Amino acid sequence: MISKSIAVTCALGALFTSNFATAPTSQVTDPQVVALQAEVEALTRKVESFEKFLTAQEKAGKELEAALTKSEAEGFTAGINPGSREILLKGLRAQAAAMQAGGGSSDDEQPEDKGSMRGRRRGSIK
């Protein structure tokens, strides 16, 4: 949902910018036009900051997923009450997938569920 609103904002910003770019080169003194130009510039900066944020979230989600896989491979789910740890890992994997969803991938694309690592040896991880 965030990526759709960003795309709409970018499209509107591009439309306004292209309209102003094709205008005559004379200096615009109309206060409404000046205000709209300032607003477009502010929106463009805001969209750029959202894109940086989404990129950082996607990277963090990938790092979280790798850390969860390594933790599980090292035996995090072994021991007393392993079911609770598996639930925790499942929830954290869902969070990691949600963090990566804003990176421009389609809503239909689902991350691959590798299932539980319980009972597997460390060397069997790909």
Tab-separated table of N, CA and C in Angstrom:
chain	number	residue	atom	x	y	z
A	1	MET	N	0.822	-1.192	0.000
A	1	MET	CA	0.000	0.000	0.000
A	1	MET	C	0.863	1.253	0.000
A	2	ILE	N	1.954	1.209	0.750
A	2	ILE	CA	2.852	2.351	0.801
A	2	ILE	C	3.477	2.586	-0.565
A	3	SER	N	3.864	1.514	-1.247
A	3	SER	CA	4.544	1.669	-2.528
A	3	SER	C	3.594	2.252	-3.581
A	4	LYS	N	2.288	1.952	-3.502
A	4	LYS	CA	1.331	2.525	-4.449
A	4	LYS	C	1.189	4.029	-4.222
A	5	SER	N	1.140	4.446	-2.959
A	5	SER	CA	1.013	5.878	-2.685
A	5	SER	C	2.279	6.617	-3.081
A	6	ILE	N	3.418	5.978	-2.941
A	6	ILE	CA	4.674	6.596	-3.366
A	6	ILE	C	4.680	6.755	-4.878
A	7	ALA	N	4.207	5.723	-5.583
A	7	ALA	CA	4.167	5.798	-7.046
A	7	ALA	C	3.236	6.921	-7.505
A	8	VAL	N	2.092	7.060	-6.845
A	8	VAL	CA	1.161	8.128	-7.206
A	8	VAL	C	1.785	9.489	-6.932
A	9	THR	N	2.440	9.616	-5.793
A	9	THR	CA	3.095	10.884	-5.454
A	9	THR	C	4.197	11.210	-6.450
A	10	CYS	N	4.964	10.209	-6.829
A	10	CYS	CA	6.024	10.426	-7.826
A	10	CYS	C	5.438	10.843	-9.164
A	11	ALA	N	4.350	10.193	-9.556
A	11	ALA	CA	3.719	10.528	-10.833
A	11	ALA	C	3.198	11.958	-10.820
A	12	LEU	N	2.557	12.342	-9.723
A	12	LEU	CA	2.070	13.716	-9.625
A	12	LEU	C	3.215	14.709	-9.627
A	13	GLY	N	4.274	14.376	-8.910
A	13	GLY	CA	5.441	15.250	-8.886
A	13	GLY	C	6.059	15.380	-10.268
A	14	ALA	N	6.158	14.262	-10.993
A	14	ALA	CA	6.713	14.302	-12.346
A	14	ALA	C	5.826	15.120	-13.271
A	15	LEU	N	4.510	14.982	-13.099
A	15	LEU	CA	3.572	15.745	-13.924
A	15	LEU	C	3.732	17.241	-13.679
A	16	PHE	N	3.760	17.632	-12.418
A	16	PHE	CA	3.939	19.047	-12.103
A	16	PHE	C	5.286	19.563	-12.595
A	17	THR	N	6.317	18.765	-12.372
A	17	THR	CA	7.661	19.175	-12.784
A	17	THR	C	7.762	19.306	-14.292
A	18	SER	N	7.171	18.355	-15.020
A	18	SER	CA	7.241	18.435	-16.479
A	18	SER	C	6.446	19.624	-17.003
A	19	ASN	N	5.347	19.928	-16.353
A	19	ASN	CA	4.563	21.098	-16.769
A	19	ASN	C	5.351	22.387	-16.551
A	20	PHE	N	6.062	22.446	-15.441
A	20	PHE	CA	6.841	23.647	-15.166
A	20	PHE	C	8.100	23.700	-16.028
A	21	ALA	N	8.644	22.533	-16.371
A	21	ALA	CA	9.860	22.496	-17.179
A	21	ALA	C	9.593	22.929	-18.618
A	22	THR	N	8.378	22.675	-19.122
A	22	THR	CA	8.058	23.041	-20.498
A	22	THR	C	7.495	24.454	-20.594
A	23	ALA	N	7.324	25.102	-19.477
A	23	ALA	CA	6.821	26.478	-19.488
A	23	ALA	C	7.889	27.401	-20.069
A	24	PRO	N	7.486	28.564	-20.529
A	24	PRO	CA	8.477	29.502	-21.054
A	24	PRO	C	9.544	29.811	-20.003
A	25	THR	N	10.709	30.186	-20.459
A	25	THR	CA	11.824	30.388	-19.546
A	25	THR	C	11.738	31.696	-18.773
A	26	SER	N	10.703	32.460	-19.014
A	26	SER	CA	10.560	33.707	-18.269
A	26	SER	C	10.297	33.386	-16.802
A	27	GLN	N	10.696	34.285	-15.946
A	27	GLN	CA	10.553	34.061	-14.514
A	27	GLN	C	9.085	34.145	-14.118
A	28	VAL	N	8.607	33.134	-13.379
A	28	VAL	CA	7.220	33.062	-12.942
A	28	VAL	C	7.074	33.889	-11.675
A	29	THR	N	6.105	34.783	-11.681
A	29	THR	CA	5.888	35.621	-10.506
A	29	THR	C	4.536	35.362	-9.856
A	30	ASP	N	3.735	34.484	-10.451
A	30	ASP	CA	2.428	34.165	-9.883
A	30	ASP	C	2.640	33.443	-8.549
A	31	PRO	N	2.097	33.977	-7.450
A	31	PRO	CA	2.332	33.371	-6.134
A	31	PRO	C	1.800	31.937	-6.025
A	32	GLN	N	0.721	31.623	-6.719
A	32	GLN	CA	0.189	30.258	-6.667
A	32	GLN	C	1.158	29.276	-7.318
A	33	VAL	N	1.731	29.679	-8.448
A	33	VAL	CA	2.675	28.810	-9.141
A	33	VAL	C	3.930	28.610	-8.291
A	34	VAL	N	4.412	29.665	-7.688
A	34	VAL	CA	5.589	29.573	-6.829
A	34	VAL	C	5.293	28.644	-5.643
A	35	ALA	N	4.115	28.774	-5.061
A	35	ALA	CA	3.736	27.921	-3.927
A	35	ALA	C	3.641	26.461	-4.365
A	36	LEU	N	3.076	26.216	-5.550
A	36	LEU	CA	2.974	24.848	-6.052
A	36	LEU	C	4.352	24.257	-6.341
A	37	GLN	N	5.247	25.048	-6.881
A	37	GLN	CA	6.603	24.570	-7.135
A	37	GLN	C	7.294	24.180	-5.825
A	38	ALA	N	7.115	25.008	-4.813
A	38	ALA	CA	7.712	24.709	-3.505
A	38	ALA	C	7.111	23.423	-2.925
A	39	GLU	N	5.814	23.244	-3.100
A	39	GLU	CA	5.151	22.049	-2.591
A	39	GLU	C	5.636	20.800	-3.322
A	40	VAL	N	5.802	20.894	-4.629
A	40	VAL	CA	6.303	19.761	-5.412
A	40	VAL	C	7.717	19.398	-4.966
A	41	GLU	N	8.550	20.398	-4.750
A	41	GLU	CA	9.911	20.130	-4.289
A	41	GLU	C	9.904	19.465	-2.917
A	42	ALA	N	9.027	19.925	-2.033
A	42	ALA	CA	8.932	19.328	-0.701
A	42	ALA	C	8.455	17.878	-0.788
A	43	LEU	N	7.469	17.628	-1.656
A	43	LEU	CA	6.966	16.264	-1.828
A	43	LEU	C	8.027	15.355	-2.443
A	44	THR	N	8.805	15.882	-3.346
A	44	THR	CA	9.873	15.103	-3.963
A	44	THR	C	10.905	14.697	-2.917
A	45	ARG	N	11.273	15.630	-2.046
A	45	ARG	CA	12.221	15.303	-0.973
A	45	ARG	C	11.629	14.247	-0.033
A	46	LYS	N	10.346	14.358	0.245
A	46	LYS	CA	9.690	13.408	1.141
A	46	LYS	C	9.664	12.010	0.512
A	47	VAL	N	9.360	11.930	-0.776
A	47	VAL	CA	9.339	10.642	-1.464
A	47	VAL	C	10.736	10.022	-1.455
A	48	GLU	N	11.758	10.828	-1.682
A	48	GLU	CA	13.126	10.320	-1.657
A	48	GLU	C	13.482	9.767	-0.282
A	49	SER	N	13.047	10.449	0.780
A	49	SER	CA	13.344	9.956	2.129
A	49	SER	C	12.586	8.654	2.410
A	50	PHE	N	11.342	8.530	1.906
A	50	PHE	CA	10.593	7.276	2.065
A	50	PHE	C	11.286	6.144	1.318
A	51	GLU	N	11.801	6.428	0.132
A	51	GLU	CA	12.492	5.397	-0.638
A	51	GLU	C	13.745	4.925	0.096
A	52	LYS	N	14.482	5.846	0.701
A	52	LYS	CA	15.663	5.471	1.483
A	52	LYS	C	15.257	4.604	2.674
A	53	PHE	N	14.167	4.985	3.331
A	53	PHE	CA	13.671	4.224	4.479
A	53	PHE	C	13.278	2.809	4.057
A	54	LEU	N	12.549	2.695	2.951
A	54	LEU	CA	12.120	1.375	2.489
A	54	LEU	C	13.308	0.506	2.094
A	55	THR	N	14.304	1.100	1.485
A	55	THR	CA	15.503	0.353	1.120
A	55	THR	C	16.213	-0.153	2.372
A	56	ALA	N	16.304	0.696	3.389
A	56	ALA	CA	16.940	0.293	4.644
A	56	ALA	C	16.146	-0.821	5.327
A	57	GLN	N	14.821	-0.739	5.282
A	57	GLN	CA	13.990	-1.772	5.882
A	57	GLN	C	14.149	-3.103	5.156
A	58	GLU	N	14.221	-3.051	3.838
A	58	GLU	CA	14.398	-4.279	3.065
A	58	GLU	C	15.732	-4.940	3.417
A	59	LYS	N	16.783	-4.145	3.517
A	59	LYS	CA	18.103	-4.672	3.877
A	59	LYS	C	18.069	-5.276	5.281
A	60	ALA	N	17.431	-4.581	6.213
A	60	ALA	CA	17.335	-5.079	7.590
A	60	ALA	C	16.533	-6.379	7.645
A	61	GLY	N	15.493	-6.479	6.831
A	61	GLY	CA	14.692	-7.703	6.787
A	61	GLY	C	15.503	-8.887	6.296
A	62	LYS	N	16.332	-8.668	5.279
A	62	LYS	CA	17.187	-9.744	4.769
A	62	LYS	C	18.206	-10.168	5.825
A	63	GLU	N	18.785	-9.200	6.525
A	63	GLU	CA	19.754	-9.515	7.577
A	63	GLU	C	19.087	-10.262	8.732
A	64	LEU	N	17.857	-9.875	9.074
A	64	LEU	CA	17.119	-10.558	10.138
A	64	LEU	C	16.831	-11.999	9.739
A	65	GLU	N	16.416	-12.200	8.500
A	65	GLU	CA	16.142	-13.558	8.024
A	65	GLU	C	17.399	-14.427	8.089
A	66	ALA	N	18.536	-13.878	7.686
A	66	ALA	CA	19.796	-14.631	7.747
A	66	ALA	C	20.168	-14.954	9.195
A	67	ALA	N	19.971	-14.008	10.095
A	67	ALA	CA	20.286	-14.231	11.502
A	67	ALA	C	19.373	-15.306	12.103
A	68	LEU	N	18.113	-15.307	11.726
A	68	LEU	CA	17.185	-16.314	12.233
A	68	LEU	C	17.574	-17.708	11.748
A	69	THR	N	17.937	-17.801	10.489
A	69	THR	CA	18.338	-19.097	9.932
A	69	THR	C	19.591	-19.617	10.633
A	70	LYS	N	20.550	-18.733	10.835
A	70	LYS	CA	21.787	-19.137	11.512
A	70	LYS	C	21.507	-19.529	12.960
A	71	SER	N	20.663	-18.777	13.633
A	71	SER	CA	20.319	-19.065	15.023
A	71	SER	C	19.659	-20.432	15.142
A	72	GLU	N	18.748	-20.713	14.230
A	72	GLU	CA	18.060	-21.998	14.269
A	72	GLU	C	19.032	-23.142	13.953
A	73	ALA	N	19.938	-22.909	13.010
A	73	ALA	CA	20.922	-23.931	12.650
A	73	ALA	C	21.884	-24.210	13.804
A	74	GLU	N	22.148	-23.215	14.626
A	74	GLU	CA	23.053	-23.375	15.758
A	74	GLU	C	22.375	-24.034	16.958
A	75	GLY	N	21.080	-24.350	16.835
A	75	GLY	CA	20.406	-25.081	17.897
A	75	GLY	C	19.476	-24.262	18.761
A	76	PHE	N	19.040	-23.113	18.300
A	76	PHE	CA	18.150	-22.268	19.096
A	76	PHE	C	16.867	-23.001	19.481
A	77	THR	N	16.356	-23.876	18.603
A	77	THR	CA	15.087	-24.546	18.895
A	77	THR	C	15.266	-25.839	19.679
A	78	ALA	N	16.481	-26.188	20.023
A	78	ALA	CA	16.708	-27.391	20.826
A	78	ALA	C	16.546	-27.051	22.307
A	79	GLY	N	16.277	-28.036	23.101
A	79	GLY	CA	16.201	-27.819	24.542
A	79	GLY	C	14.774	-27.798	25.052
A	80	ILE	N	14.602	-27.204	26.213
A	80	ILE	CA	13.304	-27.168	26.864
A	80	ILE	C	12.344	-26.285	26.070
A	81	ASN	N	11.161	-26.798	25.835
A	81	ASN	CA	10.081	-26.094	25.151
A	81	ASN	C	10.504	-25.517	23.782
A	82	PRO	N	10.939	-26.375	22.879
A	82	PRO	CA	11.365	-25.887	21.564
A	82	PRO	C	10.209	-25.303	20.753
A	83	GLY	N	8.990	-25.726	21.051
A	83	GLY	CA	7.825	-25.206	20.318
A	83	GLY	C	7.682	-23.702	20.459
A	84	SER	N	7.952	-23.178	21.659
A	84	SER	CA	7.846	-21.731	21.854
A	84	SER	C	8.893	-20.985	21.033
A	85	ARG	N	10.064	-21.573	20.899
A	85	ARG	CA	11.112	-20.937	20.097
A	85	ARG	C	10.772	-20.982	18.616
A	86	GLU	N	10.158	-22.089	18.184
A	86	GLU	CA	9.736	-22.181	16.783
A	86	GLU	C	8.669	-21.133	16.481
A	87	ILE	N	7.767	-20.903	17.422
A	87	ILE	CA	6.732	-19.870	17.250
A	87	ILE	C	7.389	-18.493	17.153
A	88	LEU	N	8.355	-18.243	18.014
A	88	LEU	CA	9.075	-16.971	17.986
A	88	LEU	C	9.776	-16.775	16.641
A	89	LEU	N	10.470	-17.804	16.166
A	89	LEU	CA	11.154	-17.703	14.872
A	89	LEU	C	10.161	-17.463	13.737
A	90	LYS	N	9.016	-18.128	13.785
A	90	LYS	CA	7.995	-17.946	12.743
A	90	LYS	C	7.498	-16.499	12.730
A	91	GLY	N	7.265	-15.946	13.912
A	91	GLY	CA	6.817	-14.551	14.002
A	91	GLY	C	7.877	-13.575	13.507
A	92	LEU	N	9.123	-13.822	13.864
A	92	LEU	CA	10.206	-12.954	13.403
A	92	LEU	C	10.414	-13.080	11.896
A	93	ARG	N	10.222	-14.279	11.348
A	93	ARG	CA	10.330	-14.448	9.888
A	93	ARG	C	9.210	-13.688	9.179
A	94	ALA	N	8.021	-13.689	9.762
A	94	ALA	CA	6.915	-12.919	9.167
A	94	ALA	C	7.250	-11.429	9.175
A	95	GLN	N	7.855	-10.959	10.254
A	95	GLN	CA	8.277	-9.558	10.334
A	95	GLN	C	9.344	-9.257	9.288
A	96	ALA	N	10.310	-10.161	9.147
A	96	ALA	CA	11.373	-9.966	8.157
A	96	ALA	C	10.791	-9.913	6.746
A	97	ALA	N	9.812	-10.771	6.464
A	97	ALA	CA	9.175	-10.764	5.141
A	97	ALA	C	8.413	-9.461	4.922
A	98	ALA	N	7.739	-8.976	5.959
A	98	ALA	CA	7.000	-7.713	5.838
A	98	ALA	C	7.954	-6.549	5.609
A	99	MET	N	9.110	-6.590	6.237
A	99	MET	CA	10.097	-5.523	6.048
A	99	MET	C	10.600	-5.498	4.611
A	100	GLN	N	10.683	-6.668	3.991
A	100	GLN	CA	11.190	-6.764	2.629
A	100	GLN	C	10.118	-6.505	1.583
A	101	ALA	N	8.852	-6.500	1.964
A	101	ALA	CA	7.756	-6.347	1.006
A	101	ALA	C	7.700	-4.953	0.399
A	102	GLY	N	8.224	-3.936	1.068
A	102	GLY	CA	8.156	-2.579	0.554
A	102	GLY	C	9.206	-2.249	-0.468
A	103	GLY	N	10.041	-3.180	-0.822
A	103	GLY	CA	11.140	-2.936	-1.737
A	103	GLY	C	10.781	-3.002	-3.194
A	104	GLY	N	9.522	-2.898	-3.568
A	104	GLY	CA	9.141	-2.874	-4.966
A	104	GLY	C	8.684	-4.215	-5.489
A	105	SER	N	8.670	-5.255	-4.658
A	105	SER	CA	8.185	-6.542	-5.132
A	105	SER	C	6.669	-6.531	-5.129
A	106	SER	N	6.094	-7.416	-5.924
A	106	SER	CA	4.631	-7.452	-6.036
A	106	SER	C	4.027	-8.041	-4.775
A	107	ASP	N	2.743	-7.733	-4.547
A	107	ASP	CA	2.037	-8.234	-3.369
A	107	ASP	C	1.795	-9.738	-3.461
A	108	ASP	N	1.801	-10.297	-4.703
A	108	ASP	CA	1.548	-11.717	-4.896
A	108	ASP	C	2.745	-12.570	-4.522
A	109	GLU	N	3.911	-11.972	-4.492
A	109	GLU	CA	5.145	-12.703	-4.235
A	109	GLU	C	5.245	-13.015	-2.746
A	110	GLN	N	5.336	-14.295	-2.402
A	110	GLN	CA	5.450	-14.713	-1.015
A	110	GLN	C	6.838	-15.284	-0.780
A	111	PRO	N	7.441	-15.014	0.368
A	111	PRO	CA	8.752	-15.591	0.652
A	111	PRO	C	8.641	-17.103	0.801
A	112	GLU	N	9.703	-17.790	0.446
A	112	GLU	CA	9.725	-19.242	0.529
A	112	GLU	C	9.775	-19.659	1.994
A	113	ASP	N	8.840	-20.529	2.391
A	113	ASP	CA	8.818	-21.029	3.763
A	113	ASP	C	9.670	-22.287	3.822
A	114	LYS	N	10.779	-22.225	4.538
A	114	LYS	CA	11.693	-23.348	4.607
A	114	LYS	C	11.286	-24.322	5.704
A	115	GLY	N	10.292	-23.985	6.485
A	115	GLY	CA	9.848	-24.864	7.553
A	115	GLY	C	10.819	-24.873	8.717
A	116	SER	N	10.561	-25.734	9.637
A	116	SER	CA	11.390	-25.825	10.830
A	116	SER	C	12.720	-26.495	10.514
A	117	MET	N	13.749	-26.047	11.178
A	117	MET	CA	15.077	-26.647	11.051
A	117	MET	C	15.276	-27.704	12.142
A	118	ARG	N	14.271	-27.929	12.964
A	118	ARG	CA	14.370	-28.840	14.090
A	118	ARG	C	14.764	-30.240	13.617
A	119	GLY	N	15.786	-30.773	14.227
A	119	GLY	CA	16.235	-32.121	13.899
A	119	GLY	C	17.213	-32.177	12.736
A	120	ARG	N	17.514	-31.047	12.105
A	120	ARG	CA	18.445	-31.036	10.985
A	120	ARG	C	19.856	-30.723	11.485
A	121	ARG	N	20.813	-31.164	10.765
A	121	ARG	CA	22.199	-30.867	11.121
A	121	ARG	C	22.615	-29.548	10.497
A	122	ARG	N	23.621	-28.939	11.098
A	122	ARG	CA	24.127	-27.661	10.622
A	122	ARG	C	24.544	-27.710	9.160
A	123	GLY	N	25.179	-28.732	8.724
A	123	GLY	CA	25.700	-28.836	7.370
A	123	GLY	C	24.627	-28.977	6.309
A	124	SER	N	23.367	-29.243	6.709
A	124	SER	CA	22.315	-29.444	5.723
A	124	SER	C	21.666	-28.159	5.267
A	125	ILE	N	22.110	-27.021	5.794
A	125	ILE	CA	21.537	-25.722	5.422
A	125	ILE	C	22.177	-25.256	4.132
A	126	LYS	N	21.357	-24.776	3.221
A	126	LYS	CA	21.867	-24.280	1.932
A	126	LYS	C	22.030	-22.803	1.970
